[in-house]
Each structure stands twice: as structure tokens, then as C-alpha cells.
Amino acid sequence: MQSDAKILTSIGLYLEQARLARRLKQSELAERAGVTRQTIGKIESGQPVQSKNLIKTIWALGLDEALCQALAPENDALARSLAFGSLPKKIRSKWDQADEQGEF
């Protein structure tokens, strides 16, 4: 498992790349997100910030949908396999049927 610092650094780098790909200055992104330029700098350098400011920044970059998709249970293979293994056989068969029909 990665440390908190490594995770924050990775997230910061990805968000910086997303900002640069959109040709935005830190100050422009800060204005769109309703945070300070210093907050954007902290996020991009992997420093801890309030979660609401991180979410605002993700939203301002238009990445909120991608984040929700990444966190959706149907896209979490580990959670699905753990949950699947603990389900009664009768329910597991329904889960399989729904998965085959693309409901998950």
C-alpha cells in the first residue's frame, strides 16, 4: 500500500498534467475552482489540502465524471471479487446474470 504522501504526490502530478493539457495557468484554474493559486500549488506539489478544495479543483478541470467512474463499484475489481465471494450462491448467480447483461 502506498503512503499518503505518495498518493497525494501522484494525484498532484496528474492534476498538474490535466491543467497543462488545458493550457491553464494555476491562477486561472484557481479562479475557476474558487480556491487560491497557493491551494493549486499545494495540490500539484502533493501537499495536503482540504478535501473540498481538491474536489473543486477536480470539478474545475472537468474530471469529476472520470473520478466518479473510477470509484464506481462496477469498476472496482477487488471489491467485486471480495463481495462476490461472500455472497450466497443464489445471489451470486443473479449477480452473474446482471453482469452478463451489462447491468453492473
PDB file of C-alpha atoms in Angstrom:
ATOM      1  CA  MET A   1       0.000   0.000   0.000  1.00  0.00           C
ATOM      2  CA  GLN A   2       1.296   3.435  -0.927  1.00  0.00           C
ATOM      3  CA  SER A   3       1.870   6.079   1.714  1.00  0.00           C
ATOM      4  CA  ASP A   4      -0.389   9.112   1.930  1.00  0.00           C
ATOM      5  CA  ALA A   5       2.462  11.303   0.679  1.00  0.00           C
ATOM      6  CA  LYS A   6       2.984   9.176  -2.438  1.00  0.00           C
ATOM      7  CA  ILE A   7      -0.726   9.155  -3.227  1.00  0.00           C
ATOM      8  CA  LEU A   8      -1.014  12.927  -2.821  1.00  0.00           C
ATOM      9  CA  THR A   9       2.080  13.421  -4.980  1.00  0.00           C
ATOM     10  CA  SER A  10       0.630  11.194  -7.722  1.00  0.00           C
ATOM     11  CA  ILE A  11      -2.723  12.954  -7.634  1.00  0.00           C
ATOM     12  CA  GLY A  12      -0.955  16.314  -7.748  1.00  0.00           C
ATOM     13  CA  LEU A  13       1.097  15.336 -10.773  1.00  0.00           C
ATOM     14  CA  TYR A  14      -1.951  14.024 -12.627  1.00  0.00           C
ATOM     15  CA  LEU A  15      -3.901  17.199 -11.893  1.00  0.00           C
ATOM     16  CA  GLU A  16      -0.977  19.362 -12.960  1.00  0.00           C
ATOM     17  CA  GLN A  17      -0.774  17.446 -16.243  1.00  0.00           C
ATOM     18  CA  ALA A  18      -4.526  17.896 -16.716  1.00  0.00           C
ATOM     19  CA  ARG A  19      -4.198  21.643 -16.090  1.00  0.00           C
ATOM     20  CA  LEU A  20      -1.292  21.991 -18.502  1.00  0.00           C
ATOM     21  CA  ALA A  21      -3.110  19.962 -21.167  1.00  0.00           C
ATOM     22  CA  ARG A  22      -5.928  22.502 -20.903  1.00  0.00           C
ATOM     23  CA  ARG A  23      -3.387  25.329 -21.222  1.00  0.00           C
ATOM     24  CA  LEU A  24      -4.427  26.871 -17.925  1.00  0.00           C
ATOM     25  CA  LYS A  25      -2.238  28.832 -15.537  1.00  0.00           C
ATOM     26  CA  GLN A  26      -2.506  27.958 -11.861  1.00  0.00           C
ATOM     27  CA  SER A  27      -4.215  31.304 -11.281  1.00  0.00           C
ATOM     28  CA  GLU A  28      -6.810  30.584 -13.985  1.00  0.00           C
ATOM     29  CA  LEU A  29      -7.603  27.167 -12.555  1.00  0.00           C
ATOM     30  CA  ALA A  30      -7.792  28.658  -9.074  1.00  0.00           C
ATOM     31  CA  GLU A  31     -10.331  31.227 -10.257  1.00  0.00           C
ATOM     32  CA  ARG A  32     -12.457  28.546 -11.954  1.00  0.00           C
ATOM     33  CA  ALA A  33     -12.312  26.333  -8.855  1.00  0.00           C
ATOM     34  CA  GLY A  34     -12.931  29.134  -6.371  1.00  0.00           C
ATOM     35  CA  VAL A  35      -9.689  28.489  -4.491  1.00  0.00           C
ATOM     36  CA  THR A  36      -6.406  30.375  -4.205  1.00  0.00           C
ATOM     37  CA  ARG A  37      -3.448  29.937  -6.539  1.00  0.00           C
ATOM     38  CA  GLN A  38      -1.497  28.763  -3.488  1.00  0.00           C
ATOM     39  CA  THR A  39      -4.014  25.951  -2.999  1.00  0.00           C
ATOM     40  CA  ILE A  40      -3.492  24.804  -6.591  1.00  0.00           C
ATOM     41  CA  GLY A  41       0.265  24.901  -5.971  1.00  0.00           C
ATOM     42  CA  LYS A  42      -0.142  22.787  -2.829  1.00  0.00           C
ATOM     43  CA  ILE A  43      -2.319  20.254  -4.637  1.00  0.00           C
ATOM     44  CA  GLU A  44       0.116  19.950  -7.533  1.00  0.00           C
ATOM     45  CA  SER A  45       3.096  19.546  -5.216  1.00  0.00           C
ATOM     46  CA  GLY A  46       1.370  16.804  -3.205  1.00  0.00           C
ATOM     47  CA  GLN A  47       0.771  18.792  -0.047  1.00  0.00           C
ATOM     48  CA  PRO A  48      -2.378  18.109   1.942  1.00  0.00           C
ATOM     49  CA  VAL A  49      -5.334  20.434   1.350  1.00  0.00           C
ATOM     50  CA  GLN A  50      -8.960  20.431   2.435  1.00  0.00           C
ATOM     51  CA  SER A  51     -10.865  17.756   0.556  1.00  0.00           C
ATOM     52  CA  LYS A  52     -13.470  20.295  -0.614  1.00  0.00           C
ATOM     53  CA  ASN A  53     -10.703  22.257  -2.350  1.00  0.00           C
ATOM     54  CA  LEU A  54      -9.408  19.132  -4.041  1.00  0.00           C
ATOM     55  CA  ILE A  55     -12.926  18.294  -5.248  1.00  0.00           C
ATOM     56  CA  LYS A  56     -13.472  21.850  -6.508  1.00  0.00           C
ATOM     57  CA  THR A  57     -10.234  21.598  -8.478  1.00  0.00           C
ATOM     58  CA  ILE A  58     -11.182  18.237  -9.962  1.00  0.00           C
ATOM     59  CA  TRP A  59     -14.562  19.690 -10.949  1.00  0.00           C
ATOM     60  CA  ALA A  60     -12.973  22.820 -12.477  1.00  0.00           C
ATOM     61  CA  LEU A  61     -10.796  20.576 -14.650  1.00  0.00           C
ATOM     62  CA  GLY A  62     -13.869  18.629 -15.784  1.00  0.00           C
ATOM     63  CA  LEU A  63     -12.586  15.423 -14.218  1.00  0.00           C
ATOM     64  CA  ASP A  64     -15.437  14.844 -11.781  1.00  0.00           C
ATOM     65  CA  GLU A  65     -17.185  12.382 -14.102  1.00  0.00           C
ATOM     66  CA  ALA A  66     -13.959  10.424 -14.607  1.00  0.00           C
ATOM     67  CA  LEU A  67     -13.398  10.287 -10.846  1.00  0.00           C
ATOM     68  CA  CYS A  68     -16.919   9.017 -10.228  1.00  0.00           C
ATOM     69  CA  GLN A  69     -16.463   6.371 -12.922  1.00  0.00           C
ATOM     70  CA  ALA A  70     -13.152   5.270 -11.419  1.00  0.00           C
ATOM     71  CA  LEU A  71     -14.762   4.939  -7.978  1.00  0.00           C
ATOM     72  CA  ALA A  72     -17.955   3.202  -9.143  1.00  0.00           C
ATOM     73  CA  PRO A  73     -18.403  -0.262  -7.614  1.00  0.00           C
ATOM     74  CA  GLU A  74     -18.724  -1.889 -11.022  1.00  0.00           C
ATOM     75  CA  ASN A  75     -15.222  -0.666 -11.887  1.00  0.00           C
ATOM     76  CA  ASP A  76     -13.644  -1.866  -8.633  1.00  0.00           C
ATOM     77  CA  ALA A  77     -12.466  -5.390  -9.417  1.00  0.00           C
ATOM     78  CA  LEU A  78     -11.135  -6.068  -5.919  1.00  0.00           C
ATOM     79  CA  ALA A  79     -14.351  -5.024  -4.196  1.00  0.00           C
ATOM     80  CA  ARG A  80     -16.411  -7.034  -6.643  1.00  0.00           C
ATOM     81  CA  SER A  81     -14.342 -10.173  -6.141  1.00  0.00           C
ATOM     82  CA  LEU A  82     -14.419  -9.809  -2.359  1.00  0.00           C
ATOM     83  CA  ALA A  83     -18.144  -9.115  -2.309  1.00  0.00           C
ATOM     84  CA  PHE A  84     -18.834 -11.871  -4.813  1.00  0.00           C
ATOM     85  CA  GLY A  85     -17.019 -14.472  -2.714  1.00  0.00           C
ATOM     86  CA  SER A  86     -19.060 -13.663   0.367  1.00  0.00           C
ATOM     87  CA  LEU A  87     -22.451 -13.729  -1.340  1.00  0.00           C
ATOM     88  CA  PRO A  88     -24.752 -16.728  -1.011  1.00  0.00           C
ATOM     89  CA  LYS A  89     -24.734 -18.911  -4.127  1.00  0.00           C
ATOM     90  CA  LYS A  90     -28.312 -17.918  -5.049  1.00  0.00           C
ATOM     91  CA  ILE A  91     -27.394 -14.213  -5.114  1.00  0.00           C
ATOM     92  CA  ARG A  92     -24.067 -14.850  -6.889  1.00  0.00           C
ATOM     93  CA  SER A  93     -25.966 -16.362  -9.814  1.00  0.00           C
ATOM     94  CA  LYS A  94     -28.153 -13.223 -10.054  1.00  0.00           C
ATOM     95  CA  TRP A  95     -25.003 -11.076  -9.924  1.00  0.00           C
ATOM     96  CA  ASP A  96     -23.524 -13.107 -12.785  1.00  0.00           C
ATOM     97  CA  GLN A  97     -26.684 -12.706 -14.847  1.00  0.00           C
ATOM     98  CA  ALA A  98     -26.760  -8.949 -14.283  1.00  0.00           C
ATOM     99  CA  ASP A  99     -23.070  -8.688 -15.174  1.00  0.00           C
ATOM    100  CA  GLU A 100     -23.593 -10.603 -18.422  1.00  0.00           C
ATOM    101  CA  GLN A 101     -26.445  -8.245 -19.326  1.00  0.00           C
ATOM    102  CA  GLY A 102     -24.234  -5.212 -18.626  1.00  0.00           C
ATOM    103  CA  GLU A 103     -26.215  -4.036 -15.623  1.00  0.00           C
ATOM    104  CA  PHE A 104     -23.110  -3.600 -13.481  1.00  0.00           C
TER     105      PHE A 104
END
